[in-house]
Each structure stands twice: as structure tokens, then as C-alpha cells.
Coordinates of N, CA and C in Angstrom, one line a residue:
X1 N 1.2 -1.2 0.2 CA 0.1 0.0 0.2 C 1.2 1.4 0.1
X2 N 0.4 2.4 -0.6 CA 0.9 3.4 -1.2 C 0.9 4.4 0.5
X3 N 1.9 4.5 1.3 CA 1.3 5.5 2.2 C 1.5 7.1 1.8
X4 N 1.6 7.6 0.0 CA 1.3 8.8 0.1 C 0.1 8.7 -1.0
X5 N -0.8 8.8 -0.3 CA -2.3 8.2 -2.0 C -2.0 9.0 -2.6
X6 N -2.5 10.4 -1.9 CA -2.7 11.1 -2.7 C -1.6 11.6 -4.1
X7 N -0.1 11.0 -4.0 CA 0.8 11.0 -5.2 C 0.4 10.0 -6.0
X8 N -0.1 8.8 -5.5 CA -0.2 7.7 -6.1 C -1.6 8.3 -7.2
X9 N -2.7 8.5 -6.6 CA -3.9 8.5 -7.0 C -3.7 10.0 -8.0
X10 N -3.1 11.2 -8.0 CA -2.3 12.5 -9.1 C -2.6 11.9 -10.2
X11 N -1.2 10.7 -10.1 CA -0.5 10.2 -11.3 C -1.3 9.1 -11.8
X12 N -2.4 8.6 -11.1 CA -3.0 8.0 -12.0 C -3.9 7.7 -12.8
X13 N -4.2 9.1 -12.1 CA -5.8 10.2 -12.9 C -5.2 10.4 -13.8
X14 N -3.8 11.3 -14.3 CA -3.3 12.2 -15.4 C -2.6 10.8 -16.2
X15 N -2.4 9.7 -16.2 CA -2.3 8.8 -16.7 C -3.3 8.0 -17.4
X16 N -4.7 8.2 -16.9 CA -5.7 8.2 -17.5 C -6.5 9.0 -18.4
X17 N -5.9 9.9 -18.2 CA -6.3 11.2 -19.0 C -6.9 12.5 -18.8
X18 N -6.8 12.1 -17.0 CA -7.8 13.3 -16.4 C -6.9 14.5 -15.6
X19 N -7.4 15.3 -15.7 CA -6.5 16.6 -15.4 C -6.3 17.1 -13.4
X20 N -5.5 16.6 -13.2 CA -5.6 17.5 -11.4 C -5.1 18.7 -11.0
X21 N -6.1 19.6 -11.0 CA -6.1 21.0 -10.5 C -5.9 21.6 -8.8
X22 N -5.2 22.5 -8.4 CA -5.5 22.8 -7.3 C -6.7 23.8 -7.0
X23 N -6.7 24.3 -5.5 CA -7.5 25.5 -5.8 C -6.9 26.5 -5.5
X24 N -6.7 27.7 -5.3 CA -6.3 28.9 -5.2 C -6.9 29.0 -3.9
X25 N -6.9 28.9 -2.8 CA -6.9 28.4 -1.4 C -6.2 28.6 -1.2
X26 N -6.3 28.2 0.5 CA -5.4 28.5 2.1 C -6.0 27.3 2.9
X27 N -4.9 26.7 3.7 CA -4.9 25.9 4.0 C -4.8 26.4 5.8
X28 N -5.6 25.3 6.8 CA -5.4 26.2 8.6 C -5.4 24.9 9.0
X29 N -4.1 23.8 7.9 CA -4.0 22.2 8.3 C -2.8 22.7 9.2
X30 N -3.3 22.2 10.6 CA -1.9 22.6 11.7 C -0.3 21.5 11.4
X31 N 0.9 22.2 11.3 CA 1.9 21.5 10.8 C 2.6 21.0 12.1
X32 N 3.0 20.2 11.9 CA 4.0 18.8 13.1 C 4.4 20.1 14.3
X33 N 4.4 20.2 14.9 CA 4.8 21.3 15.6 C 5.8 20.8 17.0
X34 N 6.5 19.2 16.9 CA 7.7 19.2 17.5 C 8.9 17.8 16.3
X35 N 9.6 18.3 16.8 CA 10.2 17.2 16.1 C 10.1 16.5 15.7
X36 N 10.1 15.7 16.4 CA 10.6 14.2 16.3 C 8.5 14.2 15.0
X37 N 7.8 14.2 15.3 CA 6.7 14.2 15.0 C 6.6 15.4 12.8
X38 N 7.7 16.1 12.8 CA 7.7 16.5 11.6 C 9.0 15.9 10.7
X39 N 10.1 14.9 11.5 CA 11.0 14.2 11.3 C 9.5 12.3 10.2
X40 N 9.3 12.4 11.4 CA 8.1 10.8 10.6 C 7.5 11.5 9.8
X41 N 6.5 12.6 9.2 CA 5.7 12.9 8.9 C 6.6 13.0 7.7
X42 N 8.1 13.7 7.3 CA 8.4 13.7 6.5 C 8.6 12.3 5.7
X43 N 9.0 11.3 6.7 CA 10.0 10.5 6.3 C 8.9 10.2 5.7
X44 N 7.4 9.8 6.3 CA 6.4 9.1 5.5 C 6.6 9.7 3.8
X45 N 6.2 11.0 4.1 CA 6.1 11.7 2.2 C 7.8 10.8 1.6
X46 N 8.9 10.8 2.5 CA 9.6 10.8 1.0 C 9.3 9.5 0.4
X47 N 9.3 8.7 1.3 CA 8.6 6.6 1.2 C 7.3 6.5 -0.2
X48 N 7.1 7.3 0.1 CA 5.7 7.2 -0.7 C 5.7 7.4 -1.8
X49 N 6.5 8.5 -2.3 CA 6.9 9.2 -2.8 C 8.1 8.3 -3.8
X50 N 8.8 7.2 -3.1 CA 9.8 6.5 -3.5 C 9.1 5.1 -4.3
X51 N 7.9 4.5 -2.8 CA 7.1 3.6 -3.6 C 6.1 4.6 -5.0
X52 N 5.6 5.9 -5.4 CA 5.0 5.9 -6.3 C 6.1 6.2 -7.3
X53 N 7.1 6.7 -7.6 CA 8.6 6.5 -8.6 C 9.0 5.3 -8.7
X54 N 8.7 4.5 -7.9 CA 9.3 2.3 -8.4 C 8.1 2.2 -8.7
X55 N 6.9 2.4 -9.1 CA 6.1 1.1 -9.5 C 5.7 2.0 -10.7
X56 N 5.1 3.4 -11.2 CA 5.7 3.7 -12.5 C 6.1 3.9 -13.0
X57 N 7.6 3.6 -12.6 CA 8.5 3.7 -13.3 C 8.8 1.8 -13.9
X58 N 7.9 1.1 -13.3 CA 8.3 0.0 -13.5 C 7.9 -0.4 -15.4
X59 N 7.3 0.4 -16.0 CA 6.8 -0.4 -17.9 C 7.3 1.5 -18.0
X60 N 8.8 1.8 -18.2 CA 8.9 3.0 -18.3 C 8.7 3.9 -19.5
X61 N 8.6 3.2 -20.3 CA 8.1 3.2 -22.0 C 6.5 3.7 -22.2
X62 N 5.5 2.3 -21.2 CA 4.7 2.2 -20.9 C 3.8 4.4 -20.1
X63 N 4.5 4.7 -19.5 CA 5.0 6.2 -18.3 C 4.5 6.9 -19.5
X64 N 6.0 7.2 -21.1 CA 5.8 7.8 -21.7 C 4.9 8.1 -22.9
X65 N 4.0 6.9 -22.8 CA 2.1 6.7 -23.8 C 2.2 6.7 -22.8
X66 N 1.2 6.9 -21.8 CA -0.1 7.4 -20.8 C 0.5 9.4 -21.1
X67 N 1.5 9.1 -20.6 CA 1.6 11.1 -20.1 C 2.0 11.9 -21.7
X68 N 3.0 11.2 -22.4 CA 3.7 12.4 -23.5 C 4.7 12.5 -23.5
X69 N 5.7 13.0 -24.0 CA 6.9 13.0 -23.6 C 7.3 14.1 -22.6
X70 N 6.7 15.3 -23.0 CA 6.9 16.1 -22.1 C 6.5 16.2 -20.6
X71 N 5.5 15.6 -20.6 CA 5.0 15.6 -18.7 C 5.4 14.8 -18.1
X72 N 5.6 13.2 -18.7 CA 6.7 12.8 -18.3 C 8.2 12.8 -17.8
X73 N 8.7 13.3 -19.3 CA 10.1 14.5 -18.1 C 9.8 14.6 -17.1
X74 N 8.7 15.7 -17.0 CA 8.3 16.9 -15.9 C 8.4 15.5 -15.0
X75 N 8.0 14.2 -14.9 CA 7.0 14.3 -13.5 C 9.1 13.1 -13.3
X76 N 9.5 12.9 -13.8 CA 10.4 12.0 -13.6 C 11.9 13.4 -13.0
X77 N 11.7 14.6 -13.9 CA 12.2 15.7 -13.3 C 11.9 15.5 -12.0
X78 N 10.3 16.0 -11.5 CA 10.1 16.9 -10.0 C 10.8 15.0 -8.7
X79 N 10.3 14.0 -9.3 CA 10.7 13.1 -8.1 C 12.3 13.3 -8.3
X80 N 13.1 12.9 -9.1 CA 14.7 12.9 -9.3 C 14.7 14.0 -8.8
X81 N 14.6 15.5 -8.3 CA 15.1 16.4 -7.3 C 14.4 16.5 -6.5
X82 N 12.9 16.4 -6.2 CA 12.9 15.8 -4.5 C 13.6 14.7 -4.2
X83 N 13.9 14.0 -4.7 CA 13.9 12.9 -4.1 C 16.0 12.8 -3.4
X84 N 16.7 12.6 -5.0 CA 17.8 13.1 -5.1 C 18.3 14.3 -4.4
X85 N 17.5 14.8 -4.3 CA 18.4 16.2 -3.1 C 18.3 15.8 -1.9
X86 N 17.2 15.8 -1.6 CA 17.5 15.7 0.2 C 18.7 14.9 0.5
X87 N 18.9 13.6 -0.7 CA 20.0 12.6 -0.2 C 21.0 12.6 -0.9
X88 N 20.8 13.5 -1.7 CA 22.6 13.6 -2.0 C 23.5 15.0 -2.0
X89 N 22.7 16.1 -1.8 CA 22.5 17.6 -0.6 C 23.5 17.2 0.2
X90 N 23.3 16.7 2.2 CA 24.9 16.6 2.4 C 25.9 16.5 2.4
X91 N 26.5 15.3 1.5 CA 27.5 14.7 0.5 C 28.2 15.7 -0.5
X92 N 27.0 16.3 -1.6 CA 27.4 17.3 -2.0 C 27.8 18.7 -1.4
X93 N 27.3 19.5 -0.3 CA 27.6 20.6 0.0 C 29.4 20.1 1.1
X94 N 29.5 19.0 1.3 CA 30.7 18.9 2.3 C 31.5 18.8 1.3
X95 N 31.2 18.3 0.3 CA 32.1 18.2 -1.2 C 33.1 20.0 -1.7
X96 N 31.7 20.5 -2.0 CA 31.8 23.0 -1.7 C 32.5 22.8 -0.5
X97 N 32.4 22.4 0.4 CA 33.1 23.2 1.6 C 34.3 22.5 1.8
X98 N 35.2 21.1 1.3 CA 36.0 21.2 1.0 C 36.7 21.9 -0.3
X99 N 36.2 21.6 -1.3 CA 36.6 22.1 -2.5 C 36.9 23.8 -2.4
X100 N 36.3 24.6 -1.5 CA 36.4 25.7 -1.3 C 37.4 26.1 -0.2
X101 N 37.7 25.2 0.9 CA 38.8 25.6 2.3 C 40.2 24.4 1.7
X102 N 40.2 23.8 0.5 CA 41.6 23.3 0.4 C 41.6 23.0 -0.8
X103 N 40.6 23.1 -1.7 CA 41.0 23.0 -3.6 C 41.0 24.4 -3.4
X104 N 40.7 24.4 -5.5 CA 41.1 25.2 -6.5 C 39.7 26.0 -6.5
X105 N 38.1 25.7 -6.1 CA 36.9 26.7 -6.1 C 37.0 27.4 -6.3
X106 N 37.4 28.5 -5.5 CA 37.5 29.9 -4.8 C 39.0 30.3 -5.7
X107 N 40.0 29.6 -6.2 CA 41.0 29.8 -6.4 C 41.6 29.4 -8.0
X108 N 40.8 29.0 -8.5 CA 41.3 28.2 -10.1 C 42.5 28.6 -10.7
X109 N 43.1 27.8 -12.3 CA 44.1 27.3 -12.2 C 44.1 27.9 -13.5
X110 N 43.8 26.3 -13.6 CA 43.5 25.4 -15.3 C 42.5 26.2 -15.9
X111 N 41.9 26.0 -17.0 CA 40.4 25.7 -17.6 C 39.2 25.4 -17.1
X112 N 40.5 24.1 -17.1 CA 39.3 23.0 -16.6 C 38.6 23.4 -14.9
X113 N 39.8 23.9 -14.0 CA 39.1 24.4 -13.2 C 38.1 25.3 -12.8
X114 N 37.6 26.2 -14.0 CA 37.6 27.8 -13.9 C 36.2 27.3 -14.5
X115 N 36.1 26.5 -14.9 CA 34.8 25.3 -16.0 C 34.1 25.3 -14.7
X116 N 34.9 24.2 -14.0 CA 34.2 23.6 -13.0 C 34.3 24.1 -11.6
X117 N 34.4 25.5 -11.2 CA 34.1 26.8 -10.0 C 33.3 27.9 -10.8
X118 N 33.2 27.8 -11.5 CA 31.9 28.5 -12.4 C 30.9 27.7 -12.5
X119 N 30.3 26.7 -12.2 CA 29.8 25.5 -12.8 C 29.3 25.3 -10.8
X120 N 29.7 25.3 -10.1 CA 29.5 25.0 -8.8 C 28.7 26.2 -8.5
X121 N 29.3 27.1 -8.4 CA 29.3 28.9 -8.0 C 27.4 29.2 -8.6
X122 N 27.4 28.8 -9.8 CA 26.2 29.3 -10.6 C 25.3 28.1 -9.7
X123 N 25.3 26.9 -9.2 CA 24.3 26.0 -9.5 C 24.0 26.4 -7.4
X124 N 25.1 26.9 -7.4 CA 24.1 27.6 -5.3 C 24.0 28.3 -5.3
X125 N 24.1 29.6 -6.6 CA 23.3 30.3 -5.7 C 22.1 30.3 -6.7
X126 N 22.0 29.4 -7.9 CA 20.8 29.2 -9.0 C 20.1 28.8 -7.7
X127 N 20.5 27.7 -6.5 CA 19.7 27.1 -5.7 C 19.5 27.2 -4.7
X128 N 20.2 28.8 -4.1 CA 19.6 28.9 -3.2 C 18.1 30.5 -3.2
X129 N 18.5 30.8 -4.8 CA 18.1 31.5 -4.8 C 16.7 30.9 -4.9
X130 N 16.5 29.6 -5.6 CA 15.2 29.0 -5.5 C 14.9 28.8 -4.7
X131 N 15.3 28.5 -3.8 CA 14.9 27.4 -2.3 C 14.0 29.3 -1.6
X132 N 15.1 30.6 -1.4 CA 14.9 31.1 -0.8 C 13.3 32.0 -1.5
X133 N 13.3 32.6 -2.5 CA 12.7 33.5 -3.0 C 11.3 32.7 -3.0
X134 N 11.0 31.2 -3.6 CA 9.7 31.8 -3.2 C 8.9 31.7 -1.5
X135 N 9.3 31.0 -1.2 CA 9.6 31.1 0.4 C 9.4 32.4 0.8
X136 N 9.9 33.4 0.4 CA 10.1 35.0 0.6 C 8.7 35.8 -0.5
X137 N 8.2 35.0 -1.3 CA 7.1 36.0 -2.1 C 5.8 35.0 -1.1
X138 N 5.7 33.9 -0.4 CA 5.0 33.5 -0.2 C 4.8 34.8 1.5
X139 N 5.6 35.0 1.7 CA 5.3 35.4 2.9 C 4.7 36.8 2.7
X140 N 5.4 37.6 1.6 CA 5.1 39.0 1.7 C 3.7 38.6 1.1
X141 N 3.4 38.1 0.6 CA 1.5 37.7 0.3 C 1.1 38.0 1.0
X142 N 1.0 36.8 2.2 CA 0.8 36.7 3.1 C 0.5 37.3 4.2
X143 N 1.6 38.5 3.8 CA 1.8 39.2 5.4 C 2.1 39.0 6.6
X144 N 3.6 37.8 6.3 CA 4.4 37.6 7.7 C 4.9 38.1 6.9
X145 N 5.8 38.8 6.4 CA 7.7 39.3 6.8 C 7.9 39.9 7.4
X146 N 6.9 40.1 9.1 CA 7.6 39.8 10.0 C 8.5 38.6 10.5
X147 N 8.1 37.4 10.1 CA 9.2 36.4 10.2 C 10.3 35.7 9.5
X148 N 10.4 37.2 8.3 CA 12.0 36.7 7.0 C 12.9 36.3 8.4
X149 N 13.0 36.5 9.4 CA 14.1 36.2 9.6 C 14.5 35.2 10.0
X150 N 13.1 34.1 10.3 CA 13.2 32.5 10.5 C 13.8 31.9 9.3
X151 N 14.1 32.6 8.2 CA 14.5 32.6 7.2 C 16.6 31.7 7.1
X152 N 17.1 32.1 8.6 CA 18.1 31.6 8.3 C 18.0 30.2 9.0
X153 N 17.2 29.8 9.1 CA 17.2 28.7 10.0 C 16.8 27.4 9.5
X154 N 16.8 27.8 7.5 CA 16.7 27.1 6.3 C 17.7 26.0 6.2
X155 N 18.9 26.3 6.6 CA 19.9 25.0 6.7 C 19.6 23.8 8.1
X156 N 18.8 24.6 8.7 CA 18.1 23.4 10.4 C 17.1 22.2 9.2
X157 N 16.1 23.2 7.9 CA 15.4 22.4 8.0 C 16.1 21.5 6.4
X158 N 16.9 22.0 6.1 CA 17.8 20.6 5.1 C 18.5 19.5 5.3
X159 N 18.2 19.8 6.6 CA 19.4 18.6 7.7 C 18.3 18.0 7.8
X160 N 16.9 18.5 8.5 CA 16.1 17.5 8.8 C 15.1 16.4 7.4
X161 N 15.0 17.2 5.9 CA 14.6 16.7 5.3 C 16.0 15.3 4.8
X162 N 17.3 15.6 4.7 CA 18.5 15.2 4.8 C 18.1 13.7 5.5
X163 N 17.6 13.6 6.7 CA 17.4 12.5 7.8 C 16.4 12.0 7.2
X164 N 15.5 13.0 7.3 CA 14.1 11.7 6.8 C 14.0 11.1 5.6
X165 N 15.0 11.9 4.7 CA 14.9 10.9 2.7 C 15.2 9.8 3.1
X166 N 17.0 9.4 4.4 CA 17.5 8.2 4.4 C 16.8 7.4 5.5
X167 N 16.4 7.9 6.2 CA 15.2 7.4 7.4 C 14.0 6.6 6.4
X168 N 13.8 7.3 5.7 CA 12.6 7.1 4.1 C 13.0 5.6 3.4
X169 N 14.9 5.9 2.8 CA 15.4 4.6 2.6 C 14.7 3.9 3.2
X170 N 15.7 3.5 4.5 CA 15.6 2.5 5.5 C 13.8 1.7 6.0
X171 N 13.7 2.7 6.0 CA 12.0 2.3 6.1 C 11.4 1.8 4.8
X172 N 12.0 2.3 3.8 CA 10.5 1.8 2.5 C 11.5 -0.7 2.2
X173 N 12.9 -0.2 3.1 CA 13.8 -1.3 2.8 C 13.0 -2.9 3.8
X174 N 13.0 -1.9 5.4 CA 12.3 -2.8 6.3 C 11.3 -2.9 6.6
X175 N 10.4 -2.2 6.7 CA 8.9 -1.7 6.5 C 7.8 -0.7 5.9
X176 N 7.8 -0.7 4.3 CA 7.5 -0.3 3.0 C 6.2 -0.1 3.8
X177 N 5.5 -0.7 4.4 CA 4.1 0.1 4.4 C 4.2 0.4 5.5
X178 N 4.6 0.4 6.9 CA 4.0 1.1 8.2 C 3.7 2.9 7.3
X179 N 2.7 2.9 8.3 CA 2.2 4.0 7.9 C 2.2 4.5 9.1
X180 N 2.9 6.3 9.1 CA 3.4 7.1 10.8 C 2.2 8.0 10.4
X181 N 1.0 7.8 10.8 CA 0.2 8.8 11.2 C 1.0 10.5 11.7
X182 N 0.5 11.2 10.9 CA 0.6 12.7 11.7 C -0.5 12.9 12.6
X183 N 0.5 13.6 13.9 CA -0.5 14.0 14.9 C -0.9 15.2 14.9
X184 N -1.8 15.7 14.9 CA -2.3 17.1 15.1 C -3.3 16.9 15.9
X185 N -3.0 18.5 16.1 CA -3.7 19.0 17.1 C -2.9 19.2 18.7
X186 N -1.4 19.2 18.4 CA -0.2 20.1 19.4 C -1.1 21.1 19.5
X187 N -0.9 21.5 18.7 CA -0.4 22.9 19.5 C -2.5 23.4 20.2
X188 N -3.2 23.1 19.9 CA -4.7 23.3 20.2 C -4.6 22.6 22.0
X189 N -4.1 21.2 21.7 CA -4.0 20.5 22.9 C -3.1 21.3 24.0
X190 N -1.9 22.2 23.9 CA -1.7 22.9 25.2 C -2.7 24.2 24.9
X191 N -2.3 24.5 24.2 CA -3.6 25.7 24.2 C -4.7 25.2 25.5
X192 N -5.4 24.2 25.5 CA -6.8 23.4 26.4 C -5.7 23.1 28.1
X193 N -4.4 22.9 27.4 CA -3.5 22.6 28.6 C -3.3 23.8 29.5
X194 N -2.9 24.4 28.9 CA -2.8 25.4 29.4 C -3.6 26.6 30.1
X195 N -5.4 26.8 29.5 CA -6.5 26.3 30.1 C -6.8 26.1 31.1
X196 N -6.8 24.9 31.7 CA -6.9 24.2 32.7 C -6.1 24.7 33.6
X197 N -5.4 24.6 33.8 CA -4.4 25.0 34.9 C -4.5 26.9 35.6
X198 N -5.8 27.6 35.2 CA -6.1 28.6 35.3 C -7.6 28.8 36.1
X199 N -7.3 29.5 36.9 CA -8.5 29.8 38.3 C -9.7 31.2 37.5
X200 N -10.6 30.4 36.5 CA -11.2 31.0 36.2 C -12.1 32.6 36.8
X201 N -11.9 32.3 38.0 CA -12.3 33.3 39.3 C -11.3 34.5 39.6
X202 N -9.9 34.0 38.5 CA -8.9 34.6 39.2 C -8.9 36.0 38.1
X203 N -9.1 36.7 38.1 CA -8.5 37.6 37.2 C -7.6 37.8 36.5
X204 N -6.5 37.8 35.6 CA -5.6 37.6 35.2 C -4.9 38.8 34.7
X205 N -5.6 39.9 34.9 CA -4.7 41.6 35.1 C -4.3 42.1 35.4
X206 N -3.6 42.7 35.3 CA -2.4 43.0 35.8 C -3.0 44.0 36.1
X207 N -2.5 44.6 37.8 CA -3.5 45.7 38.0 C -2.6 47.2 37.9
X208 N -3.1 48.1 37.3 CA -2.6 49.4 37.0 C -2.1 49.6 38.6
X209 N -1.7 49.8 39.3 CA -1.3 50.4 40.7 C -0.6 49.6 41.0
X210 N 0.5 50.1 41.7 CA 1.0 48.7 42.6 C 0.4 48.7 44.1
X211 N -0.3 47.8 44.9 CA -1.1 48.4 45.9 C -0.9 48.9 47.1
X212 N 1.0 48.3 47.5 CA 1.3 48.8 48.2 C 1.6 50.2 48.1
X213 N 1.6 51.0 46.5 CA 2.8 51.6 46.8 C 1.1 52.7 47.0
X214 N 0.2 52.4 45.9 CA -1.2 53.6 46.3 C -1.9 53.7 47.7
X215 N -1.3 52.7 48.9 CA -1.9 52.8 50.2 C -2.0 53.2 50.8

């Protein structure tokens, strides 16, 4: 059983000739509030994408016939970038850091070194822009620019995605059909628990004046 049934169903509908579209709306679904729940959710998503990729690529020529060359290539590129990025990202970043410190990345001499250095730097800059720009645009449209400082935590987010992706590889091998259900309502539950500790008959308003000073 695919643990991301929406991805599998959407691709099956597309292969059957239907169009799948999204509504221009917003969601009020609560995101995981703790790190463990977030990793489990992303692990399930990555594992489901891997399952979808494996199932639909068992007969690749049939995939191209059903979707057409352009859409089939787009699907393969989407899966490749969505899966290989988190899996290989830490290794590529480590190699780039090593070349910048000990190699010729920042001071190339030979023509081949210059070409590779230019390629690496362009890919790094383009990757950073493609990651930050959509988030910044979304924050601006939603009036959330006051949280722009949170963008400095994006490297930690990418590290979490890598952990979840490699965890998904392990789970695909050991327990491919295990469903780690995302627990929701943690934030609301926390508010409710906090409200329980408050005496409803005691005012929570701060006094305007110090009673001792006013006495």
C-alpha cells in the first residue's frame, strides 16, 4: 500500500487522461509542532514518493505513452529533484565546502578548474535563490514578512529533510507499508491544557498600580 495515496492517485488520474488541478485557497491544517513528528511526517512523504516512482516506472515506456514525452519528463524530473536533493545534498555540500577550503574552488587556475568552479558557484547561487525566493514571496503575499528572520534556519530545515529522506530509504527496505500517522492538534491541545491550569475565578489582568504604593 502506498503511504502517500494522493501522489499515487494524482499520477494515476493523469495517466488515465484526467487533469488534476489545485484550488487557489489556503489551508488551516496544523503543521507538526515537535521535531519528532515533523521527521516522521516527512519520512512518510519521502517513502510514498519512492513507492510512487518505483511503481509507475516499472514500465517506463508505458509511462511516456500515457503521459506524453513532455509530461513524463516533468514527472521524472520532479521525483528526481525531490528525492535525490535531500539524499545527496549533504554530501555535495560537504564536497563543495572541502573544495572551497582546501581545493581550487575559489582560486581556479587551469581552464578545467575555472569551468568547474563556475559551474559549482552558479549551481549553488541558483539553488539558494530557488529555495529562498518562493518562501519570501509567499511570506510577502500572506503578510508574514515579520517572520523573515526565520529564513536563517533554512539550513537546519534542509538537514531535517536529509534525515527524513535517508530514514525513508531504510523504512522502504525494512517496513515499506508502515504508516506513521501525523499527530495533529498538539498546539490546540497545549492551549487547552494551559487553560486548565488557570483559575477562571481569578482575574489575569495586571493591576494598573502597585497596591502597596497606592496604599
